[in-house]
Each structure stands twice: as C-alpha cells, then as structure tokens.
mmCIF file of C-alpha atoms in Angstrom:
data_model
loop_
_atom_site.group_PDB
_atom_site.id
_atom_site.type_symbol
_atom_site.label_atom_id
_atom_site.label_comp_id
_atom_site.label_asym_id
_atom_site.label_seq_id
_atom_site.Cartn_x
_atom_site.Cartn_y
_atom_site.Cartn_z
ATOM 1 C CA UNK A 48 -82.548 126.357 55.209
ATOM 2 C CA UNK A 49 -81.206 122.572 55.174
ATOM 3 C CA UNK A 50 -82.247 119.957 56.823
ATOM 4 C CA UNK A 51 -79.438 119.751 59.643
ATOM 5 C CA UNK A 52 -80.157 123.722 60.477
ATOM 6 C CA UNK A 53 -83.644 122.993 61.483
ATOM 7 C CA UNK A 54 -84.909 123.423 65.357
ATOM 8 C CA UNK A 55 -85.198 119.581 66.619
ATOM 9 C CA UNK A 56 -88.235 119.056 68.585
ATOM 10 C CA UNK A 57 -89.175 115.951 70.768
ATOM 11 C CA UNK A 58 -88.735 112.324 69.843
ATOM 12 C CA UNK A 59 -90.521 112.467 66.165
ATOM 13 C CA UNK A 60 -87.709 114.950 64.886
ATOM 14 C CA UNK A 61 -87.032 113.237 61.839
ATOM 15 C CA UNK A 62 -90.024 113.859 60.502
ATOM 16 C CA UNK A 63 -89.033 117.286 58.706
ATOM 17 C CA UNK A 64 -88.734 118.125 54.882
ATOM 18 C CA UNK A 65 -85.223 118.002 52.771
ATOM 19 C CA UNK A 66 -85.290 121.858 52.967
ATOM 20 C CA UNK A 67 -87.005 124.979 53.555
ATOM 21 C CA UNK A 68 -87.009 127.754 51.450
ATOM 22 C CA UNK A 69 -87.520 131.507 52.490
ATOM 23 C CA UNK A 70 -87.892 133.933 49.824
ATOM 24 C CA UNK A 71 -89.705 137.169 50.187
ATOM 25 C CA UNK A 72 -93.390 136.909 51.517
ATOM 26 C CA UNK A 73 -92.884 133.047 50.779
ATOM 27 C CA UNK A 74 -92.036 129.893 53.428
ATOM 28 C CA UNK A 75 -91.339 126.722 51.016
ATOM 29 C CA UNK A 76 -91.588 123.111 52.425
ATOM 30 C CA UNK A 77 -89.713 121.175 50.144
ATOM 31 C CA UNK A 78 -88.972 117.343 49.808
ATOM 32 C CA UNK A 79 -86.531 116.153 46.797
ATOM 33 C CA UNK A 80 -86.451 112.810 45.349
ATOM 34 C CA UNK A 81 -83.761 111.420 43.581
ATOM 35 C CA UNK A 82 -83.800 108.953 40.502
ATOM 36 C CA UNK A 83 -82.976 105.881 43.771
ATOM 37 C CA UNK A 84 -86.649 106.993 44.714
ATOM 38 C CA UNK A 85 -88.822 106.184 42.301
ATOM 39 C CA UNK A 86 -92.792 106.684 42.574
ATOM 40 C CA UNK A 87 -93.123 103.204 42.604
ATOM 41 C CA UNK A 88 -91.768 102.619 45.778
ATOM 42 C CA UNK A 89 -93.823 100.480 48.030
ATOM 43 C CA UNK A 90 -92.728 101.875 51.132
ATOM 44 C CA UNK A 91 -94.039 105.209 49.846
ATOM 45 C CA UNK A 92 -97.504 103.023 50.345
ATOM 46 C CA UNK A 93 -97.315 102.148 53.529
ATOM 47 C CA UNK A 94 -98.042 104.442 56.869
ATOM 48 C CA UNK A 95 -95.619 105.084 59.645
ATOM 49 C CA UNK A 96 -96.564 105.717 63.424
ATOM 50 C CA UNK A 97 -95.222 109.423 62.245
ATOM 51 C CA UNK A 98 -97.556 110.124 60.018
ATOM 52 C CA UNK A 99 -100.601 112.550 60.907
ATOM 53 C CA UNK A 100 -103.500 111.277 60.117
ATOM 54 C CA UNK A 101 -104.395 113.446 57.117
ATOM 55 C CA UNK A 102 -100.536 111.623 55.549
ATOM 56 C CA UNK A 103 -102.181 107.884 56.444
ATOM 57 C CA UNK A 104 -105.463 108.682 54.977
ATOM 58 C CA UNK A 105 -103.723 109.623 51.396
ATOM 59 C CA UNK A 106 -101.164 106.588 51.408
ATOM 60 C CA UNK A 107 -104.399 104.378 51.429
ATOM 61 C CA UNK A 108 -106.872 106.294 49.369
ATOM 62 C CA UNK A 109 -103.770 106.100 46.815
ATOM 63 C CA UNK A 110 -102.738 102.378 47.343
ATOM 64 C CA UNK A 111 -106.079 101.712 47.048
ATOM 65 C CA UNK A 112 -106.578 103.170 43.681
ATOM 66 C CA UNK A 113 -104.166 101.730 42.777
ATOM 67 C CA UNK A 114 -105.256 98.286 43.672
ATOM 68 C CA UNK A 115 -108.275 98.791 41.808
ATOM 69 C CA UNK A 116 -106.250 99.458 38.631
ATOM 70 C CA UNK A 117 -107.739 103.121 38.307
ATOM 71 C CA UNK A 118 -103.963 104.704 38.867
ATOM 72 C CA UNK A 119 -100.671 103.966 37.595
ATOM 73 C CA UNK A 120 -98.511 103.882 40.810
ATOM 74 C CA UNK A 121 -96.268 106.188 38.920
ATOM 75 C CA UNK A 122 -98.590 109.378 39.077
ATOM 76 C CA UNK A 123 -99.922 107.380 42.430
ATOM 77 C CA UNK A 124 -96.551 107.844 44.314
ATOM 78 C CA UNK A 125 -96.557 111.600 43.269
ATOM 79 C CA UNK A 126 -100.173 112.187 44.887
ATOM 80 C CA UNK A 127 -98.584 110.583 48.274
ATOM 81 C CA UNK A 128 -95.712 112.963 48.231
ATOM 82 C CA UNK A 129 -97.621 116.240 47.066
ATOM 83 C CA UNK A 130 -100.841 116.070 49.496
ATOM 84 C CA UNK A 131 -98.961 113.616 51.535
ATOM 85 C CA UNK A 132 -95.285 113.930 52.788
ATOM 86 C CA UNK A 133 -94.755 117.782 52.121
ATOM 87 C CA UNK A 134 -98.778 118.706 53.642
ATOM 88 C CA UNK A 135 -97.737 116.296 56.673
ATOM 89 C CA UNK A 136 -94.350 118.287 57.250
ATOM 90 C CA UNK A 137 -96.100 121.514 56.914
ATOM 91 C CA UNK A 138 -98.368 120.103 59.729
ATOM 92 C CA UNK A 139 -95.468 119.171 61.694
ATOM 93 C CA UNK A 140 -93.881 122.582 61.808
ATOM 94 C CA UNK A 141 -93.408 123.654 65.322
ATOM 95 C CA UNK A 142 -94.133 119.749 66.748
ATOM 96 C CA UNK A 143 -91.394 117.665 65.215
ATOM 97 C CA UNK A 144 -88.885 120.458 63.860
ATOM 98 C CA UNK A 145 -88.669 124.246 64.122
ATOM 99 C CA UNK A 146 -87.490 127.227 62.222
ATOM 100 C CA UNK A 147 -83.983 128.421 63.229
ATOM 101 C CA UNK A 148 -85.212 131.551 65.694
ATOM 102 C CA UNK A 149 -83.646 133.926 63.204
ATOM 103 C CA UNK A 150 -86.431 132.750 60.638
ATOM 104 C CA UNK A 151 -90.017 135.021 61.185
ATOM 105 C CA UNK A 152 -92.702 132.516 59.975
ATOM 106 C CA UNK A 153 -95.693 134.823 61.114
ATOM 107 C CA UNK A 154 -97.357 136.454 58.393
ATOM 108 C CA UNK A 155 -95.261 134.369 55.563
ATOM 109 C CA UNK A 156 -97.079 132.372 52.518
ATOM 110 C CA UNK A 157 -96.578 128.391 52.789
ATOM 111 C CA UNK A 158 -95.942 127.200 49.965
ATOM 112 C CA UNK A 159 -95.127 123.213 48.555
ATOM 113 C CA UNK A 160 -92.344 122.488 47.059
ATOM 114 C CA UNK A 161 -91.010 119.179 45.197
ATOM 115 C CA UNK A 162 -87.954 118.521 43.233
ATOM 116 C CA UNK A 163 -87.593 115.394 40.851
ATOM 117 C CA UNK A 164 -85.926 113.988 38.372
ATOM 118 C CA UNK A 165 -86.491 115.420 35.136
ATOM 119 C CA UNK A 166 -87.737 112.005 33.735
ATOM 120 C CA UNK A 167 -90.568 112.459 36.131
ATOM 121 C CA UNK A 168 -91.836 115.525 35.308
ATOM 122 C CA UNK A 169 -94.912 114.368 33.273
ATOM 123 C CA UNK A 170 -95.591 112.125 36.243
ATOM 124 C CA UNK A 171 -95.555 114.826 38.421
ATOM 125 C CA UNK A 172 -97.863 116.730 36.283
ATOM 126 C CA UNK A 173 -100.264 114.118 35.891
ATOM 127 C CA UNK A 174 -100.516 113.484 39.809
ATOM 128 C CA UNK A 175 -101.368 117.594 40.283
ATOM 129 C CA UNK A 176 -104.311 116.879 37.284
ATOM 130 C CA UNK A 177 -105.814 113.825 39.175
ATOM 131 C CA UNK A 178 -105.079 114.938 42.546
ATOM 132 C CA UNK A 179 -107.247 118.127 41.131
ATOM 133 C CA UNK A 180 -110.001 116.120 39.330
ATOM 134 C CA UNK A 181 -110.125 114.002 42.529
ATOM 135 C CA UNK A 182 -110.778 117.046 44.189
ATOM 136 C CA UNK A 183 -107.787 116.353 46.438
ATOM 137 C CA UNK A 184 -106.331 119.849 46.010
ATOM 138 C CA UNK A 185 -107.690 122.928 46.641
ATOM 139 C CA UNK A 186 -105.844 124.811 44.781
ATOM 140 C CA UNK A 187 -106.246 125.515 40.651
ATOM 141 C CA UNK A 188 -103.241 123.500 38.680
ATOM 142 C CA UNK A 189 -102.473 126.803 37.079
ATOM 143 C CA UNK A 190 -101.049 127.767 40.444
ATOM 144 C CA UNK A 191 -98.617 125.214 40.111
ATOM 145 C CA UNK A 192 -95.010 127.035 39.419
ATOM 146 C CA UNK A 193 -92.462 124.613 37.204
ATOM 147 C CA UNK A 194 -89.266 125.714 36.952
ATOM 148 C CA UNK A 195 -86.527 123.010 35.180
ATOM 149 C CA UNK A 196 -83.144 123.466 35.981
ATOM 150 C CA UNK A 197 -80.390 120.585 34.516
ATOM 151 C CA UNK A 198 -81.673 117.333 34.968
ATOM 152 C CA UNK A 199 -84.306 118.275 37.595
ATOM 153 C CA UNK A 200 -87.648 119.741 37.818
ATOM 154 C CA UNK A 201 -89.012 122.236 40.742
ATOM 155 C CA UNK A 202 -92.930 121.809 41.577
ATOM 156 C CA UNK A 203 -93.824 124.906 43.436
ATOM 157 C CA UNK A 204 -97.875 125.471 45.199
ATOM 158 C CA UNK A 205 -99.642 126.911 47.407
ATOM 159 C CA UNK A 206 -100.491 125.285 50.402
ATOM 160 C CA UNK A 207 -104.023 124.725 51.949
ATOM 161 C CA UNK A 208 -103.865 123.302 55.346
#
C-alpha cells in the first residue's frame, strides 16, 4: 500500500511509513532510505514534536552513545530508524494515518520493515547486533529476514510494541 493510499488522520498525518506491505497473515511497516539519506544524518538525531515518546527516547539514548564515542553514527542512525521511526509509525497506526478500509488489520502479524542501500547492509546488520546486545530488541537477530534485491537490501522483523 503506498504512501499516498493511506487513510489521513488529524493534523500529524505525515507522520506515516514509505509503505505498507500486506502479505498473507503479515502487516509490514516499512520506511526506505535512499543513498541521499545516509545514517549519518544529524537530523536523524534530533526529536520532532511528532515523535512519541518511545521515538525521542531512542534518538537520545543513540546520540548520546554516540557522543561518548561507544557507537559509530553509522550503525547509530540504523538503531534510530529500526526501534525508532518504523516502531513510532507502527504506534501511530490508527492516530496519524489509517489503513485503506478495504485492508483487515485485526488478527494480522506486524512486522518491520527497512530497505537500504546495498552499501549499508553491514551497517544495518551491525545496528540489529547492538540494538540486541543493548537489549533494545526483543526479538532474537535470527528473526531478522534479509532479502537483497539489485542494489538494495530488505530488513524484515517482527515487531514488539
């Protein structure tokens, strides 16, 4: 489902993903980044009035990190976007933005989706490990679905809300 097909609700409609995926049992929330967004962005660091709490707290625990020198801000940036920006749109389902009413949601899987360059792909791996050690995630890394296509990578997980 593409952005511009999504339900609008209220004055905060922006704030939805790139895409939504439905496949079987599965709803995806999926944000793509493109090689003019790159991890290191410092506006990826900073929180908007949007955000829901649970986005603002990553964005500093992350920019705090790495502050401290203890992360490279490119596996940083992927931790914002991962527990960040696609767990904040998933939160925002049904407030900001809605499912076209054709779409069932009820009883569906939620799952995370992210799609990068292929360049980044390590990165991205390397944010799921810390994000995982930092016990960030609650899910097990193996759960993790990559799935390359051309010059990009797909992150697929399941969510825990």
């Amino acid at each position: 489902i593409p952005e511009d097909e999504l339900v609008r609700i209220g004055k905060r409609w922006r704030s939805r993903p790139d895409f939504i995926v439905q496949k079987n049992n599965k709803l995806g929330i999926v944000e793509t980044k493109s090689p003019r967004e790159p991890p290191t962005s410092s506006s990826w660091r900073t929180p908007q009035n949007s955000d829901t709490p649970e986005f603002k707290k990553i964005r500093r625990e992350v920019a705090d990190m790495e502050r401290k020198g203890e992360l490279p801000p490119e596996e940083g940036g992927w931790m914002i976007i991962i527990k960040g920006q696609v767990e904040d749109y998933a939160r925002k389902m049904g407030k900001t933005y809605d499912l076209p009413s054709n779409i069932n949601k009820k009883g569906k899987d939620l799952y995370g989706g992210l799609q990068v360059p292929l360049e980044q792909k390590d990165n991205v791996i390397k944010s799921f490990k810390r994000l995982k050690n930092e016990k960030m995630l609650d899910i097990d890394t193996a759960d993790v679905e990559i799935i390359e296509k051309g010059n990009t990578v797909i992150f697929q997980w399941p969510l825990k809300l």
